[in-house]
mmCIF file of C-alpha atoms in Angstrom:
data_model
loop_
_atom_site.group_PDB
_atom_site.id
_atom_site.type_symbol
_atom_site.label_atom_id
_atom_site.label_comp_id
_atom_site.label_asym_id
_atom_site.label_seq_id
_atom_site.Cartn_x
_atom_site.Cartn_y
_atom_site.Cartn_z
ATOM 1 C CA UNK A 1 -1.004 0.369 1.382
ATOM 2 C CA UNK A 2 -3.896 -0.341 -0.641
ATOM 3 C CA UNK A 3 -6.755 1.016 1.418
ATOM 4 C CA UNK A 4 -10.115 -0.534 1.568
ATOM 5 C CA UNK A 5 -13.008 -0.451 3.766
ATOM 6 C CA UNK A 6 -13.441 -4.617 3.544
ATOM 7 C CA UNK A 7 -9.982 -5.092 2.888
ATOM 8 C CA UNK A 8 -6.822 -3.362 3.066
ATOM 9 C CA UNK A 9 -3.280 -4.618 1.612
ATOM 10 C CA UNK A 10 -0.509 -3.738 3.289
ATOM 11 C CA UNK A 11 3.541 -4.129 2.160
ATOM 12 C CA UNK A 12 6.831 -3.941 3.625
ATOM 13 C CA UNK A 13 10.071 -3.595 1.429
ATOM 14 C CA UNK A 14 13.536 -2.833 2.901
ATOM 15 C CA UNK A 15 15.672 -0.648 0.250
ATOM 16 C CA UNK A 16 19.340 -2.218 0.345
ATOM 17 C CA UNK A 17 22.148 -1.633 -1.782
ATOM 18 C CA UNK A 18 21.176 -4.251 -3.598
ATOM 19 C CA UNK A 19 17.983 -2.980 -4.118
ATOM 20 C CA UNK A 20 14.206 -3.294 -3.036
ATOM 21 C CA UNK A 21 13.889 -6.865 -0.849
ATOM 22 C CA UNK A 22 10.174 -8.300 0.589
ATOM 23 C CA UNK A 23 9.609 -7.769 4.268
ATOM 24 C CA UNK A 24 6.091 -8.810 4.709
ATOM 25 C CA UNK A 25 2.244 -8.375 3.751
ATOM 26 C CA UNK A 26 -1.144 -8.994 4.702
ATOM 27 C CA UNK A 27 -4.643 -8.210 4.513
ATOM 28 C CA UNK A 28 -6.808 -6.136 6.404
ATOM 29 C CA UNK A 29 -10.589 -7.701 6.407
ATOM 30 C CA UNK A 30 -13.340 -5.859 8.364
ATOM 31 C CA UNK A 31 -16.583 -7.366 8.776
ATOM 32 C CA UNK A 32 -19.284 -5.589 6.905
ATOM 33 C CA UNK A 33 -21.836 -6.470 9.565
ATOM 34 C CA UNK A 34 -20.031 -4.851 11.948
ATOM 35 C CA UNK A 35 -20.011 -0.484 12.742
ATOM 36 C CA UNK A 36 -18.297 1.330 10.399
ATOM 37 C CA UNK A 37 -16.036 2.633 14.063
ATOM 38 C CA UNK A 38 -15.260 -0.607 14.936
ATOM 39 C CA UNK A 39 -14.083 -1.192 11.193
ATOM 40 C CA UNK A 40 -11.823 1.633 10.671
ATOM 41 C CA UNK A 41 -10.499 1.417 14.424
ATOM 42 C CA UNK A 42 -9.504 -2.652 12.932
ATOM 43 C CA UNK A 43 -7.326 -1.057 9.856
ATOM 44 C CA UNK A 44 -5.883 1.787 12.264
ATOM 45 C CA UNK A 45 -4.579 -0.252 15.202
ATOM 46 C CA UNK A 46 -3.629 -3.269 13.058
ATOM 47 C CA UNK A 47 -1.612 -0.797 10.499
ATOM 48 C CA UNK A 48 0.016 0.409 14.303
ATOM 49 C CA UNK A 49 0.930 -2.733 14.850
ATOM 50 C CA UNK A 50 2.320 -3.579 11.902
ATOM 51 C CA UNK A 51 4.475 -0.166 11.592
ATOM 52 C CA UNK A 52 6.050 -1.309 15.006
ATOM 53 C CA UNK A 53 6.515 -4.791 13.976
ATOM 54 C CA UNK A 54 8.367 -4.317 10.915
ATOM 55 C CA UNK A 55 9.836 -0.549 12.105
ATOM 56 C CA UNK A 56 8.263 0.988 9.199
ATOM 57 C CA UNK A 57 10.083 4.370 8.502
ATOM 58 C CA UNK A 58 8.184 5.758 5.409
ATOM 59 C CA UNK A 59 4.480 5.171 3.912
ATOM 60 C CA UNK A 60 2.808 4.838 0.842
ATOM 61 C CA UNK A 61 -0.888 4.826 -0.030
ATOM 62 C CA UNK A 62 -2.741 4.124 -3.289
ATOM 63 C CA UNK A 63 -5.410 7.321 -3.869
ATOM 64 C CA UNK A 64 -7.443 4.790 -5.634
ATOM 65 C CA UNK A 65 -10.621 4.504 -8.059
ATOM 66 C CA UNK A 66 -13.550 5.945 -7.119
ATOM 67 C CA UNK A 67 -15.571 5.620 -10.181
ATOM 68 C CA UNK A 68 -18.370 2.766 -8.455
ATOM 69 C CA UNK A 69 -20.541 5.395 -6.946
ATOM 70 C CA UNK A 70 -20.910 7.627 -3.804
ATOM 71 C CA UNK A 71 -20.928 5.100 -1.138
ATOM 72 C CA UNK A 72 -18.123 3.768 -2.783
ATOM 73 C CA UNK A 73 -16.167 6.745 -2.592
ATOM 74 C CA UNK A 74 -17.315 7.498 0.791
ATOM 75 C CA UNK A 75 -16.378 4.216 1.968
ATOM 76 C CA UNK A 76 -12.749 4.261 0.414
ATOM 77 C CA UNK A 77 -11.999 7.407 1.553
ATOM 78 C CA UNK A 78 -12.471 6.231 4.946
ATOM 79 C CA UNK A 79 -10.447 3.584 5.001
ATOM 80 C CA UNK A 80 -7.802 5.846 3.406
ATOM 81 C CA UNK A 81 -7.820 8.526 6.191
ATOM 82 C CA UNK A 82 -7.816 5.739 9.023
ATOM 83 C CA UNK A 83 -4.599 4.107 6.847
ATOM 84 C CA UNK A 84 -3.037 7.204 6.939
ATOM 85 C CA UNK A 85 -3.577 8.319 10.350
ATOM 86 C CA UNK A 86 -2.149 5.032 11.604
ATOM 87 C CA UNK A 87 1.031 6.034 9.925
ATOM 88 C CA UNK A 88 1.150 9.507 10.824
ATOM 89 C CA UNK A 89 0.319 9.318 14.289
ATOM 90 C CA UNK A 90 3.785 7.284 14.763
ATOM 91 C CA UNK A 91 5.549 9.901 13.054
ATOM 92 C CA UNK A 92 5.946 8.267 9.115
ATOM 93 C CA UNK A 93 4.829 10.280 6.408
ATOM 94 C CA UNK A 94 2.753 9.043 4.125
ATOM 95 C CA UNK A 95 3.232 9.199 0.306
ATOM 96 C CA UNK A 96 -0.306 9.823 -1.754
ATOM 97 C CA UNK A 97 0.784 7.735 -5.262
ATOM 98 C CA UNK A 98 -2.245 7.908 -8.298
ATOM 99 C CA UNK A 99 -3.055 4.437 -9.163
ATOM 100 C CA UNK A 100 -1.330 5.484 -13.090
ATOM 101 C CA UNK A 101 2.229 6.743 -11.011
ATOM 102 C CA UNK A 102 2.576 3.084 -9.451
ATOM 103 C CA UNK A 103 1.941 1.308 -12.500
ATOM 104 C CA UNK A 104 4.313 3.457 -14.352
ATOM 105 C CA UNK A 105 7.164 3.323 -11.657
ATOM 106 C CA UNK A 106 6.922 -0.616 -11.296
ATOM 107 C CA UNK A 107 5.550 -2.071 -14.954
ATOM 108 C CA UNK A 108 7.129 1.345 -17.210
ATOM 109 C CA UNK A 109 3.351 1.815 -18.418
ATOM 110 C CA UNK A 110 0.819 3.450 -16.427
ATOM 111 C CA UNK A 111 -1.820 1.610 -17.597
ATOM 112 C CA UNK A 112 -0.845 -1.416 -17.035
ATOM 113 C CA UNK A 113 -3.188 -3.975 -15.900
ATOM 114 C CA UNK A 114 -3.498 -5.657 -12.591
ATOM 115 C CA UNK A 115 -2.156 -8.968 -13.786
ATOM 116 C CA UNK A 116 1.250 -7.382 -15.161
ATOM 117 C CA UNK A 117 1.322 -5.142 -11.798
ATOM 118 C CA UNK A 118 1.345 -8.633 -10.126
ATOM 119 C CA UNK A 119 3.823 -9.963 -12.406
ATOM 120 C CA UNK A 120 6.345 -6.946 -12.046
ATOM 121 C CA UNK A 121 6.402 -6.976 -8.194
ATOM 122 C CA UNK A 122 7.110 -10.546 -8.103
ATOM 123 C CA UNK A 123 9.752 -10.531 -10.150
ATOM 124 C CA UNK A 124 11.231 -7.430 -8.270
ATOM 125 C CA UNK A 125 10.600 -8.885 -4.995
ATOM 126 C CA UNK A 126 10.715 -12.608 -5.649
ATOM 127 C CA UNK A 127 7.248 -13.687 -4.807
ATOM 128 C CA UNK A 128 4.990 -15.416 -6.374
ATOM 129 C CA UNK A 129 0.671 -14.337 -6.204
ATOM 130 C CA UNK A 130 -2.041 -16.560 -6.474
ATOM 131 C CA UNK A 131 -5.285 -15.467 -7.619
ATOM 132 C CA UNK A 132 -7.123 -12.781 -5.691
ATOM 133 C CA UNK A 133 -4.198 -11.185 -3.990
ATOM 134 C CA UNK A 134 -4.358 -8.296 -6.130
ATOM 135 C CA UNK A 135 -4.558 -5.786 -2.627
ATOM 136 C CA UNK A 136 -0.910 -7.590 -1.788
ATOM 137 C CA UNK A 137 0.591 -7.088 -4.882
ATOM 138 C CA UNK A 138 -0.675 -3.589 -5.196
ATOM 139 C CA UNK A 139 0.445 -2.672 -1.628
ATOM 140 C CA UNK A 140 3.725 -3.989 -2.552
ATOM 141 C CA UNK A 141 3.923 -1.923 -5.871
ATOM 142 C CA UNK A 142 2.530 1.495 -3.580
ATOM 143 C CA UNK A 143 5.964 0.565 -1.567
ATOM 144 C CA UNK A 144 8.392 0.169 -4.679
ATOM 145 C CA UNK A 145 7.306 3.366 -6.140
ATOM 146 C CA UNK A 146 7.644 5.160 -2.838
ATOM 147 C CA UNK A 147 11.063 3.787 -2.906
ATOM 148 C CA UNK A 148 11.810 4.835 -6.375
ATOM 149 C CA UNK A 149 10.663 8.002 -5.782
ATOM 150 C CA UNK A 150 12.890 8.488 -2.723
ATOM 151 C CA UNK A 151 16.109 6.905 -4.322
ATOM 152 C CA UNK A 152 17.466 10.150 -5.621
ATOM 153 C CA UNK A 153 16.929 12.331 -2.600
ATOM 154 C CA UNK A 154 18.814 9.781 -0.540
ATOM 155 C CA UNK A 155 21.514 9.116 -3.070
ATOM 156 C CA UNK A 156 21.966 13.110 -2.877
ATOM 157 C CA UNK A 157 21.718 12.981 0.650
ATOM 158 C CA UNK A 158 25.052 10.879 0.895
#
């Protein structure tokens, strides 16, 4: 997920033996006229929703940049905890991935910008992103490294 008070990306991969293969995406838009309640409860019962739609098993969550200011922060961070809870209230733990670890895991440099973030998952995944559906594409590349990250444990697990 790529949590956002006005918007919120969400991703579903399914890990195969053949590796990593698209699911399904979609935003999250709140209106910013509306109470900041009736905003979060939007992103926590449609991220419910989706998790039993697609049978999501495990979660991953962008920490994100707070460098714009208080409200900002504020603002992100609530998005983040209703994302979260959404997830964790079914049961699916939630991965916490630093904006640098996803770029790493999914372009090899971990500062990679947006545009080759965009690139990289669409090769993996076959898809193809038009302009301004950077919250997608990053939702997508929270997923991948969740799945990278989890690739050895279930490899020993066999």
């Amino acid at each position: 997920m790529d949590p956002g008070l006005g918007t919120t990306g969400w991703g579903v991969i399914r890990v195969t033996a053949r590796g990593p293969v698209y699911a399904g995406s979609g935003r999250i838009r709140t209106d910013s006229k509306q109470p900041i309640g009736r905003r979060l409860t939007k992103i926590f019962e449609t991220l419910q929703q989706t998790v039993d739609e697609y049978h999501v098993t495990t979660g991953a969550v962008e920490s994100g940049f707070v460098g714009r200011g208080a409200l900002s922060a504020l603002q992100l961070g609530q998005a983040r905890a209703a994302a979260i809870l959404a997830l964790e209230m079914k049961g699916i733990s939630v991965r916490d991935l630093s904006p640098r670890e996803i770029k790493l895991a999914v372009t090899g440099r971990g500062s990679a910008a947006k545009a080759q973030v965009s690139y990289m998952v669409g090769r993996i995944l076959g898809l193809e992103f038009e302009g301004g559906e950077e919250d997608i594409s990053d939702a997508l590349a929270a997923a991948l490294c969740r799945a990278l990250h989890d690739a050895p444990k279930a490899r020993v697990a066999r």
